[in-house]
mmCIF file of C-alpha atoms in Angstrom:
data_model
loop_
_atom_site.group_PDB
_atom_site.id
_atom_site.type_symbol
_atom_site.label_atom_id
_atom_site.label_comp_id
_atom_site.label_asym_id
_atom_site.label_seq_id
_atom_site.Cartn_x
_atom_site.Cartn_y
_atom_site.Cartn_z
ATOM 1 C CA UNK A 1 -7.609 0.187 -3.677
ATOM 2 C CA UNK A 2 -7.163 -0.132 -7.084
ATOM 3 C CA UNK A 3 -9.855 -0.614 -9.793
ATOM 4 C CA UNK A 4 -10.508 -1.545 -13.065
ATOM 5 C CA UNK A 5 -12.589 -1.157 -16.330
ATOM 6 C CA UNK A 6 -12.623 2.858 -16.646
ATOM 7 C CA UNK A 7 -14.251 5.328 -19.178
ATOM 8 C CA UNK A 8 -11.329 6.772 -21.631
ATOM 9 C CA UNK A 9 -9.545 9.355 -20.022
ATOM 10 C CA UNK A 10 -10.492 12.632 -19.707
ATOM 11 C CA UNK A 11 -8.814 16.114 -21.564
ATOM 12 C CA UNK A 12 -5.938 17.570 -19.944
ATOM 13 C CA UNK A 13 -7.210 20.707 -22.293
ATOM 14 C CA UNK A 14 -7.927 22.990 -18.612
ATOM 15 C CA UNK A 15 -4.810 23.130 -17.771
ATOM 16 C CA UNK A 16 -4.080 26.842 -17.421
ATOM 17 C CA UNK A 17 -0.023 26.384 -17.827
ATOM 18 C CA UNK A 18 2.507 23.435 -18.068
ATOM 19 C CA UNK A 19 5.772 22.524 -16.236
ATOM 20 C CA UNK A 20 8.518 20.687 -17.951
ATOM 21 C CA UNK A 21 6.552 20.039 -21.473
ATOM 22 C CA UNK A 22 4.325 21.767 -23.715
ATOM 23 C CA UNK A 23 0.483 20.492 -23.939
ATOM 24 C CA UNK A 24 -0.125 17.044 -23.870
ATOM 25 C CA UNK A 25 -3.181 15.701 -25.510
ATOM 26 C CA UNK A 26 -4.152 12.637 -27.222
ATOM 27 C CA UNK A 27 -2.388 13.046 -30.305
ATOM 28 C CA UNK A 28 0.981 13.320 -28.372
ATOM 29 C CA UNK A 29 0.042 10.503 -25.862
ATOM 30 C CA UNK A 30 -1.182 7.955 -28.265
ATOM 31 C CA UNK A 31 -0.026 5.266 -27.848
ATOM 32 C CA UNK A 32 2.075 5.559 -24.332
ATOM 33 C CA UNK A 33 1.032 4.066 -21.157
ATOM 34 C CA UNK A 34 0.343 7.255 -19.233
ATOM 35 C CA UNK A 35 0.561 7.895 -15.487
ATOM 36 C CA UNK A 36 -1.444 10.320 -14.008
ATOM 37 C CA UNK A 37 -0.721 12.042 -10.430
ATOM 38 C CA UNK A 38 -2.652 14.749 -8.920
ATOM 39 C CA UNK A 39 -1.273 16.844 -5.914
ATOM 40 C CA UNK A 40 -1.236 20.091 -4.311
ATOM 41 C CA UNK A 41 2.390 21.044 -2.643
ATOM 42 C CA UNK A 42 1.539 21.346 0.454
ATOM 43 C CA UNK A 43 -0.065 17.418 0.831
ATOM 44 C CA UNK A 44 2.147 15.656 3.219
ATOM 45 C CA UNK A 45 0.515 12.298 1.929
ATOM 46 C CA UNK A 46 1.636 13.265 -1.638
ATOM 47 C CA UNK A 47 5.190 14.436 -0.502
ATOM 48 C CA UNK A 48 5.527 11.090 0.795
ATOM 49 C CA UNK A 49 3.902 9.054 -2.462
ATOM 50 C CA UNK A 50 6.314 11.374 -4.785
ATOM 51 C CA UNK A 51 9.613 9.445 -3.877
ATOM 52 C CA UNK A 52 7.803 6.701 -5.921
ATOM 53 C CA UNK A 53 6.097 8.419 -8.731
ATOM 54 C CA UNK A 54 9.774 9.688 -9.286
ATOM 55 C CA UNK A 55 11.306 6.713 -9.467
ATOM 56 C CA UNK A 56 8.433 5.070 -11.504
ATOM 57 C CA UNK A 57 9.080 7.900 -14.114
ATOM 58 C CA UNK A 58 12.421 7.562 -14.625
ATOM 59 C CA UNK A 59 12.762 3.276 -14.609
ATOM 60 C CA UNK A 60 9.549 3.296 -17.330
ATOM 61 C CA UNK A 61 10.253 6.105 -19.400
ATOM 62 C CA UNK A 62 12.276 4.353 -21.592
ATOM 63 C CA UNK A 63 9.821 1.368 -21.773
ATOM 64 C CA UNK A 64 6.702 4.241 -22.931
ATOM 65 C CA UNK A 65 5.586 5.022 -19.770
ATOM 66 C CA UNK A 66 4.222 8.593 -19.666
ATOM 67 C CA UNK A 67 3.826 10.430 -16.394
ATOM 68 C CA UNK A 68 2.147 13.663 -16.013
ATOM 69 C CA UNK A 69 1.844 15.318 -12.803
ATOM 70 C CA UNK A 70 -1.575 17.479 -12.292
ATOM 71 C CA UNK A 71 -0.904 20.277 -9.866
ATOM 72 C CA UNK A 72 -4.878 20.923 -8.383
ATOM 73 C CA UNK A 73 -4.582 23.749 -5.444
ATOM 74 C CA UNK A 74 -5.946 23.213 -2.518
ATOM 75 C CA UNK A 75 -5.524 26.595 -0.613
ATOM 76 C CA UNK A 76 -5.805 29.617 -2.189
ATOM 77 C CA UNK A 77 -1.761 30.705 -2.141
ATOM 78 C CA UNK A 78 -1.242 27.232 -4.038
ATOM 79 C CA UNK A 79 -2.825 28.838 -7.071
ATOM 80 C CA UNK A 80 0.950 30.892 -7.250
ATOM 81 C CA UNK A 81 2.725 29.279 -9.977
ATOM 82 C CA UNK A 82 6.051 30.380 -9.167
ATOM 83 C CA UNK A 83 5.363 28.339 -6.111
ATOM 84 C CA UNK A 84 4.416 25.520 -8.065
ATOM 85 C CA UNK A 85 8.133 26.027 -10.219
ATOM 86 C CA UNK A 86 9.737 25.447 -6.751
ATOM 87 C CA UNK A 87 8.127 22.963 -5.858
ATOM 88 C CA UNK A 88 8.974 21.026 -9.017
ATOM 89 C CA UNK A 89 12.421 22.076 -8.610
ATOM 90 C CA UNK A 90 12.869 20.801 -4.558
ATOM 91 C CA UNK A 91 11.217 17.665 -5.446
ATOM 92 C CA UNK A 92 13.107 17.041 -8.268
ATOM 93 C CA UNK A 93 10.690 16.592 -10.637
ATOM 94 C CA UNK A 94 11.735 16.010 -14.309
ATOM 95 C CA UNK A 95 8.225 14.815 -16.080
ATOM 96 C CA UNK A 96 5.232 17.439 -17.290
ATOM 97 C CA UNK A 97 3.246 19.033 -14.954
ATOM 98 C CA UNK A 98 -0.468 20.195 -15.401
ATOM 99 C CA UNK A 99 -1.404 23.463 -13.670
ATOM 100 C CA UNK A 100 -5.097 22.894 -12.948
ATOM 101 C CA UNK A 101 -5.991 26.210 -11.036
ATOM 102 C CA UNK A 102 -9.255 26.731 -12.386
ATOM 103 C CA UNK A 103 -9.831 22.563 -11.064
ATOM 104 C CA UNK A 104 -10.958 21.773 -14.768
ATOM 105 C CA UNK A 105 -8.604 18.779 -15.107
ATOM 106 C CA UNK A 106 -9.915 17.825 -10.793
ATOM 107 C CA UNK A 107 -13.602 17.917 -12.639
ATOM 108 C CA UNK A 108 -13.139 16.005 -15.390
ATOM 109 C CA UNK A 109 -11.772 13.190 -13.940
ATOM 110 C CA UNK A 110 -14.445 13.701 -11.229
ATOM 111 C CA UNK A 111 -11.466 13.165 -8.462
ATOM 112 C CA UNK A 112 -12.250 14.069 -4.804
ATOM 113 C CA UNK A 113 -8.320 13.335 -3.459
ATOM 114 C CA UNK A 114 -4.730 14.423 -3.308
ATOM 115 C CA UNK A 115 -2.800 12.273 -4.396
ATOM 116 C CA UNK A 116 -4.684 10.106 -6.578
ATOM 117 C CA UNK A 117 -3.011 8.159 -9.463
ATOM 118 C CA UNK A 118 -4.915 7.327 -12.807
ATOM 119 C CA UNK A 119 -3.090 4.117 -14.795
ATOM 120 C CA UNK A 120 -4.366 5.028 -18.756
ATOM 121 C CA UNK A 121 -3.313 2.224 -21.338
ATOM 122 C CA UNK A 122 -2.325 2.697 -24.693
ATOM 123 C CA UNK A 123 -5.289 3.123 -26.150
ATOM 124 C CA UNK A 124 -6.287 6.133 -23.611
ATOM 125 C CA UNK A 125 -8.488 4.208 -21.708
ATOM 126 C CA UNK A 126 -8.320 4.539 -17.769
ATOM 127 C CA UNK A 127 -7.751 0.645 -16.211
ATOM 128 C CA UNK A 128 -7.082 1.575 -12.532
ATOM 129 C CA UNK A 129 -6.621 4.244 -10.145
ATOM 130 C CA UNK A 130 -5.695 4.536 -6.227
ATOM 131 C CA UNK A 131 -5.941 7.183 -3.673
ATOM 132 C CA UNK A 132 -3.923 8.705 -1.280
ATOM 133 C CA UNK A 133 -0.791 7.127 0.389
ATOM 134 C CA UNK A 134 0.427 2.921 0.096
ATOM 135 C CA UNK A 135 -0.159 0.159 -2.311
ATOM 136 C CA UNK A 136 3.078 0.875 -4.148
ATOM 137 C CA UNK A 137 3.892 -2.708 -5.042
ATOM 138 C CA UNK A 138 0.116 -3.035 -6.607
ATOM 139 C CA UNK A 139 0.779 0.126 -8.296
ATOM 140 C CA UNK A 140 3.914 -0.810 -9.962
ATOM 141 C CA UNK A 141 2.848 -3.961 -11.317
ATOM 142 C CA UNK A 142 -0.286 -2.328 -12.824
ATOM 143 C CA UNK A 143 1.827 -0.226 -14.713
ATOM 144 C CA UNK A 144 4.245 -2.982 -15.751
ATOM 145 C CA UNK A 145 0.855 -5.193 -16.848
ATOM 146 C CA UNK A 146 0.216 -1.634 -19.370
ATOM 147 C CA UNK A 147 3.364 -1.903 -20.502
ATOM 148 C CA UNK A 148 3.609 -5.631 -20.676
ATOM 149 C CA UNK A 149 7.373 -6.119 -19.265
ATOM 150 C CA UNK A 150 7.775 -8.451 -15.593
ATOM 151 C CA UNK A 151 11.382 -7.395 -13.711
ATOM 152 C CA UNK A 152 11.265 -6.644 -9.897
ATOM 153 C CA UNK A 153 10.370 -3.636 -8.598
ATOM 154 C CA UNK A 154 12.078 -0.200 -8.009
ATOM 155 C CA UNK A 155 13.758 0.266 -4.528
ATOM 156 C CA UNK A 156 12.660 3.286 -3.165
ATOM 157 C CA UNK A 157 13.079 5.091 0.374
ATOM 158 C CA UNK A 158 12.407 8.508 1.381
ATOM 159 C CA UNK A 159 13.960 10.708 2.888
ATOM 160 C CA UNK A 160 13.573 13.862 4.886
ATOM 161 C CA UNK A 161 9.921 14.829 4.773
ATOM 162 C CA UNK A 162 9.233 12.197 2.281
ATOM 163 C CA UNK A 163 9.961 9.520 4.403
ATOM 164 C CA UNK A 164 6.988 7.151 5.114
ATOM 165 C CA UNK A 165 5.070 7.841 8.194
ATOM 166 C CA UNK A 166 5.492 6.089 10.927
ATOM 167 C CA UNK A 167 1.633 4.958 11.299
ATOM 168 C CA UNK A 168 2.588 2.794 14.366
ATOM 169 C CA UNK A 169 3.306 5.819 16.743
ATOM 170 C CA UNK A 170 0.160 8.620 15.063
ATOM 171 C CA UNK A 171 -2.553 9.253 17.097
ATOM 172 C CA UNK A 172 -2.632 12.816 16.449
ATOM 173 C CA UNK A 173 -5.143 13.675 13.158
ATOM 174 C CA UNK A 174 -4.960 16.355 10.615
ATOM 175 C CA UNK A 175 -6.112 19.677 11.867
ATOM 176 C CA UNK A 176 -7.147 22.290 10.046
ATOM 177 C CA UNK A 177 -6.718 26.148 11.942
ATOM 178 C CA UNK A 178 -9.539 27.741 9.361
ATOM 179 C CA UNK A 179 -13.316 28.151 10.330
ATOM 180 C CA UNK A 180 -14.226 26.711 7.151
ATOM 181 C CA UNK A 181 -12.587 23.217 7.716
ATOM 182 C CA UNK A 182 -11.921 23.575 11.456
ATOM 183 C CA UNK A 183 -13.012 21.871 13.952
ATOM 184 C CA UNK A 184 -13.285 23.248 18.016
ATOM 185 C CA UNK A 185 -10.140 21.681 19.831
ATOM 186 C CA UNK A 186 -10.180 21.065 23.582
ATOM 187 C CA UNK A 187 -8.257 24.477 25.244
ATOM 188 C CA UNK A 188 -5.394 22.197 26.455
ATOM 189 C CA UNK A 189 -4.513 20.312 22.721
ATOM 190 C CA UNK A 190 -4.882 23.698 20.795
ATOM 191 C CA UNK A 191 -4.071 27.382 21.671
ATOM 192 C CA UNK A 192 -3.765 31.200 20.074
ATOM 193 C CA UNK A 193 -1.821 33.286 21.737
ATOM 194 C CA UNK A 194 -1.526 36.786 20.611
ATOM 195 C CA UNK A 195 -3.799 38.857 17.965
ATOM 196 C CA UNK A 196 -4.802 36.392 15.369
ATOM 197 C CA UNK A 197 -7.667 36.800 12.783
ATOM 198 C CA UNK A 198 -10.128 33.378 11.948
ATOM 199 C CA UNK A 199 -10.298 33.535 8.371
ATOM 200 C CA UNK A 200 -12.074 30.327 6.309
ATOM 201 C CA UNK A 201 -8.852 28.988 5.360
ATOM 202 C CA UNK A 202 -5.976 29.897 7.965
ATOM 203 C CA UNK A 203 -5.582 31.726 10.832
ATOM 204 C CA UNK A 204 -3.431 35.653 10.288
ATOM 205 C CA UNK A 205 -1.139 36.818 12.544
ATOM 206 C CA UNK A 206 -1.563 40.976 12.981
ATOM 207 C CA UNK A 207 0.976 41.640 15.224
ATOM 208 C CA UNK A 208 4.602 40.469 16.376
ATOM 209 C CA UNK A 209 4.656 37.613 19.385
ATOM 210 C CA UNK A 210 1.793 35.797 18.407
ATOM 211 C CA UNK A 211 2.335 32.041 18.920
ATOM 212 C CA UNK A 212 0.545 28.788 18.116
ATOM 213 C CA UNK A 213 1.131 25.959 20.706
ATOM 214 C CA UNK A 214 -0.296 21.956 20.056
ATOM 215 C CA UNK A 215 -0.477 19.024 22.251
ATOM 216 C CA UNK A 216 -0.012 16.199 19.684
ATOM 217 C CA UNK A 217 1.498 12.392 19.127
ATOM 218 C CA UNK A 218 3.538 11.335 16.648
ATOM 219 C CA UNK A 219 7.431 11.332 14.765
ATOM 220 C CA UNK A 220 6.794 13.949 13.032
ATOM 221 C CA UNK A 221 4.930 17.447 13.235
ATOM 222 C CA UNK A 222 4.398 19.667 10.527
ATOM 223 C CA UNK A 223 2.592 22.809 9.658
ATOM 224 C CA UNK A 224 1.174 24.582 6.270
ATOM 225 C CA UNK A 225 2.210 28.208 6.726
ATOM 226 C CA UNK A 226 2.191 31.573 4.142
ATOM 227 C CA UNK A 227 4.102 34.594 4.711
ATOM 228 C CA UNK A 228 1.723 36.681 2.682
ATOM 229 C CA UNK A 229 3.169 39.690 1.007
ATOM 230 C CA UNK A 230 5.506 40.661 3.468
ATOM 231 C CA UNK A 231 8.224 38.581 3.287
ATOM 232 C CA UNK A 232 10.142 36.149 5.096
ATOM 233 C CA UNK A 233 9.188 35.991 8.754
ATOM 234 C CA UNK A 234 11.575 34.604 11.403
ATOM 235 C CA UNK A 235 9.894 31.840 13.575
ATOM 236 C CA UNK A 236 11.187 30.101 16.249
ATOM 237 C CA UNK A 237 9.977 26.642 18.435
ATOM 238 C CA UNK A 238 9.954 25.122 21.946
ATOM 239 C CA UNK A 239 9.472 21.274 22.086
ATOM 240 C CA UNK A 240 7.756 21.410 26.002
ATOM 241 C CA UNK A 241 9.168 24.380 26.925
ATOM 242 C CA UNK A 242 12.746 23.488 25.417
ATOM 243 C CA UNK A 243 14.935 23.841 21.984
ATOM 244 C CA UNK A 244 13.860 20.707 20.012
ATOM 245 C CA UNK A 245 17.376 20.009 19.497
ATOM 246 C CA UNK A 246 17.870 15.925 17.951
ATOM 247 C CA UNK A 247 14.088 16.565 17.665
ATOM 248 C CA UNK A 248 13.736 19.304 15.352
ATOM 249 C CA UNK A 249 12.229 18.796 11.836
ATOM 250 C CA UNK A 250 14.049 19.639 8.458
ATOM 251 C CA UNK A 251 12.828 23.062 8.630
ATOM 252 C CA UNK A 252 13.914 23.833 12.123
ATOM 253 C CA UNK A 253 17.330 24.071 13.287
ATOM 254 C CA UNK A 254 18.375 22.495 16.750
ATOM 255 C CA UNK A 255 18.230 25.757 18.653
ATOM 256 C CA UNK A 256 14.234 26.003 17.017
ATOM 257 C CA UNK A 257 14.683 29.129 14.609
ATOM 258 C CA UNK A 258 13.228 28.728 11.429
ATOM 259 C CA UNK A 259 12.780 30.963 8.079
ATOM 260 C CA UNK A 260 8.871 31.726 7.077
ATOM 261 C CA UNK A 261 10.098 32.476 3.103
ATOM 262 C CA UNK A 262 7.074 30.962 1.025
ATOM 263 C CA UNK A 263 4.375 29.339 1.199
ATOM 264 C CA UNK A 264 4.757 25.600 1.612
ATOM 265 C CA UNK A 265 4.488 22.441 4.135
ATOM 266 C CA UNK A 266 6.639 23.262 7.354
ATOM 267 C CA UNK A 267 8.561 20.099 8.967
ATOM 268 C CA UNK A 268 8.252 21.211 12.800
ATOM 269 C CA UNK A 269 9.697 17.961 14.600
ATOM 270 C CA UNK A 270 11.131 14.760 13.941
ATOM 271 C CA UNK A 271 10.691 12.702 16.907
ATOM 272 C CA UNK A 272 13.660 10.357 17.746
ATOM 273 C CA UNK A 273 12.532 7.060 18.118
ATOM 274 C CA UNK A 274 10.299 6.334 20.735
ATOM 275 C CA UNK A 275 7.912 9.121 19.384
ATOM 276 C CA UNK A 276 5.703 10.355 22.720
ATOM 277 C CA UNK A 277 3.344 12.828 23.094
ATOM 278 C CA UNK A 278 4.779 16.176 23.194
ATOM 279 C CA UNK A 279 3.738 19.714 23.145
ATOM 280 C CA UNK A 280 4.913 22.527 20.027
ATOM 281 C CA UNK A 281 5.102 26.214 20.113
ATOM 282 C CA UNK A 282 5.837 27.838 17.318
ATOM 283 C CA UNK A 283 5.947 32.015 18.162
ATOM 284 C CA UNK A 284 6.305 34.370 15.061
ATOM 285 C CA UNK A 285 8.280 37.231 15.659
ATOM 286 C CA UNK A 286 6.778 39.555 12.740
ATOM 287 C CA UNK A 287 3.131 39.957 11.871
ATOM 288 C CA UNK A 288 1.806 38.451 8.532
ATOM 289 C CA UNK A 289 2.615 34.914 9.127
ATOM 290 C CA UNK A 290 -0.937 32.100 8.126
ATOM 291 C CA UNK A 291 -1.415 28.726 9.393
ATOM 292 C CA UNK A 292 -3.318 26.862 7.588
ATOM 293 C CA UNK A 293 -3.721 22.762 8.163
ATOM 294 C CA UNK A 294 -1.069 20.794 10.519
ATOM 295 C CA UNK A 295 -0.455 17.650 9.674
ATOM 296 C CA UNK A 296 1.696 14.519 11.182
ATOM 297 C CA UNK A 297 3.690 11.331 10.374
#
């Protein structure tokens, strides 16, 4: 939802580095409507919000509009800004970006979600904000009201794994493989097989063969995974006991072999329409390979 009649908006000042610009503070944002974006690059809700913060960018930067991206990690390999660079660089992003690893920029503005979008007037003061996925008509015209211009919207569509969910089809939720943030699965929706440590954030594989199979609904399927320090690790997936083939995601071919190179959000499976339940195995055939958070669309 988005609300109005904010405090001014907060310093940018923690940022510990910055993508595509130099600082930005008031004196160089005076002035400008300013869009403000927080996400983490592994946040399949904010990989599928992007598409339009893109496009909002590049249609209202010649009318003042100022986006800044604020890149807050939310597991501890996200704190790598090379992997921050290439994320940037996949996504296409052309507008600054805040590196907030030490969460100063997260604090001040006292947000709790990824994505969340901050709408900041001319005169620096915050006059709406919304969280998470949707709402991108609202959102558009609240930044057309800051900049006081009325012409229809953007056309946007996503593609690949920023296409929009398809929320008619999900019944699986987010699950999180970590003690810290995990919660017990039944035996038959969620299953180890092989040596595996339980740390708070992931689950480690420690030897060769280990596999990690899930019993889940929805189009698509996808998986937070970190190779660690030792390089890229060679995965492969069954789809019920099969090659996913037309169902494989973007980061699976149709035969199921993937590439574990860096750390990022995995695109298992992408259901053919009708989406049914189905069951995933993903087997690692080198040790070093974390899970961290599945996630669906």
């Amino acid at each position: 939802m988005i609300g109005f009649g904010r405090p001014p908006m907060p310093s940018l000042g923690g940022a510990t580095e910055w993508l595509n610009s130099g600082p930005l503070g008031a004196a160089e944002l005076g002035g400008h409507a300013v869009l403000v974006n927080f996400w983490t690059l592994t946040c399949v809700n904010w990989l599928r919000q992007e598409p339009y913060v893109r496009a909002w960018s590049r249609a209202y930067r010649d009318d003042g509009l100022i986006v800044i991206g604020v890149h807050t990690p939310e597991f501890s390999f996200e704190h790598d800004v090379d992997g921050v660079r290439r994320a940037v660089h996949e996504r296409e992003i052309d507008y600054p970006v805040a590196v907030d690893n030490d969460h100063e920029i997260w604090n001040a503005f006292d947000n709790h979600y990824w994505p969340a979008l901050y709408f900041v007037d001319g005169g620096g003061i915050v006059r709406g904000d919304h969280f998470g996925e949707g709402h991108y008509e609202a959102s558009e015209r609240v930044i057309q009201r800051l900049l006081d211009i009325d012409r229809p919207l953007v056309s946007v569509e996503g593609v690949g794994v920023e296409a929009a969910a398809d929320w008619a089809s999900l019944r699986t939720p987010e699950t999180y493989l970590g003690f810290e943030r995990g919660e017990p699965q039944p035996s038959n929706r969620l299953a180890l097989s092989g040596d595996w440590t339980v740390n708070a954030e992931n689950v480690a594989l420690e030897r060769a063969g280990g596999s990690i199979a899930l019993t889940f609904q929805a189009r698509d399927a996808h998986l937070v995974l970190s190779p660690g320090p030792r390089g890229p690790i060679p995965f492969s997936l069954l789809l019920d006991g099969e090659p996913p083939g037309p169902a494989h995601g973007v980061d699976v071919d149709e035969a199921g072999d993937g590439l574990l190179r860096d750390g990022r959000l995995y695109q298992l499976v992408r259901q053919p329409a009708p989406p049914r339940e189905r069951t995933l195995k993903i087997t690692f055939s080198e040790p070093g390979a974390a899970a961290y958070a599945f996630t669906f669309g």
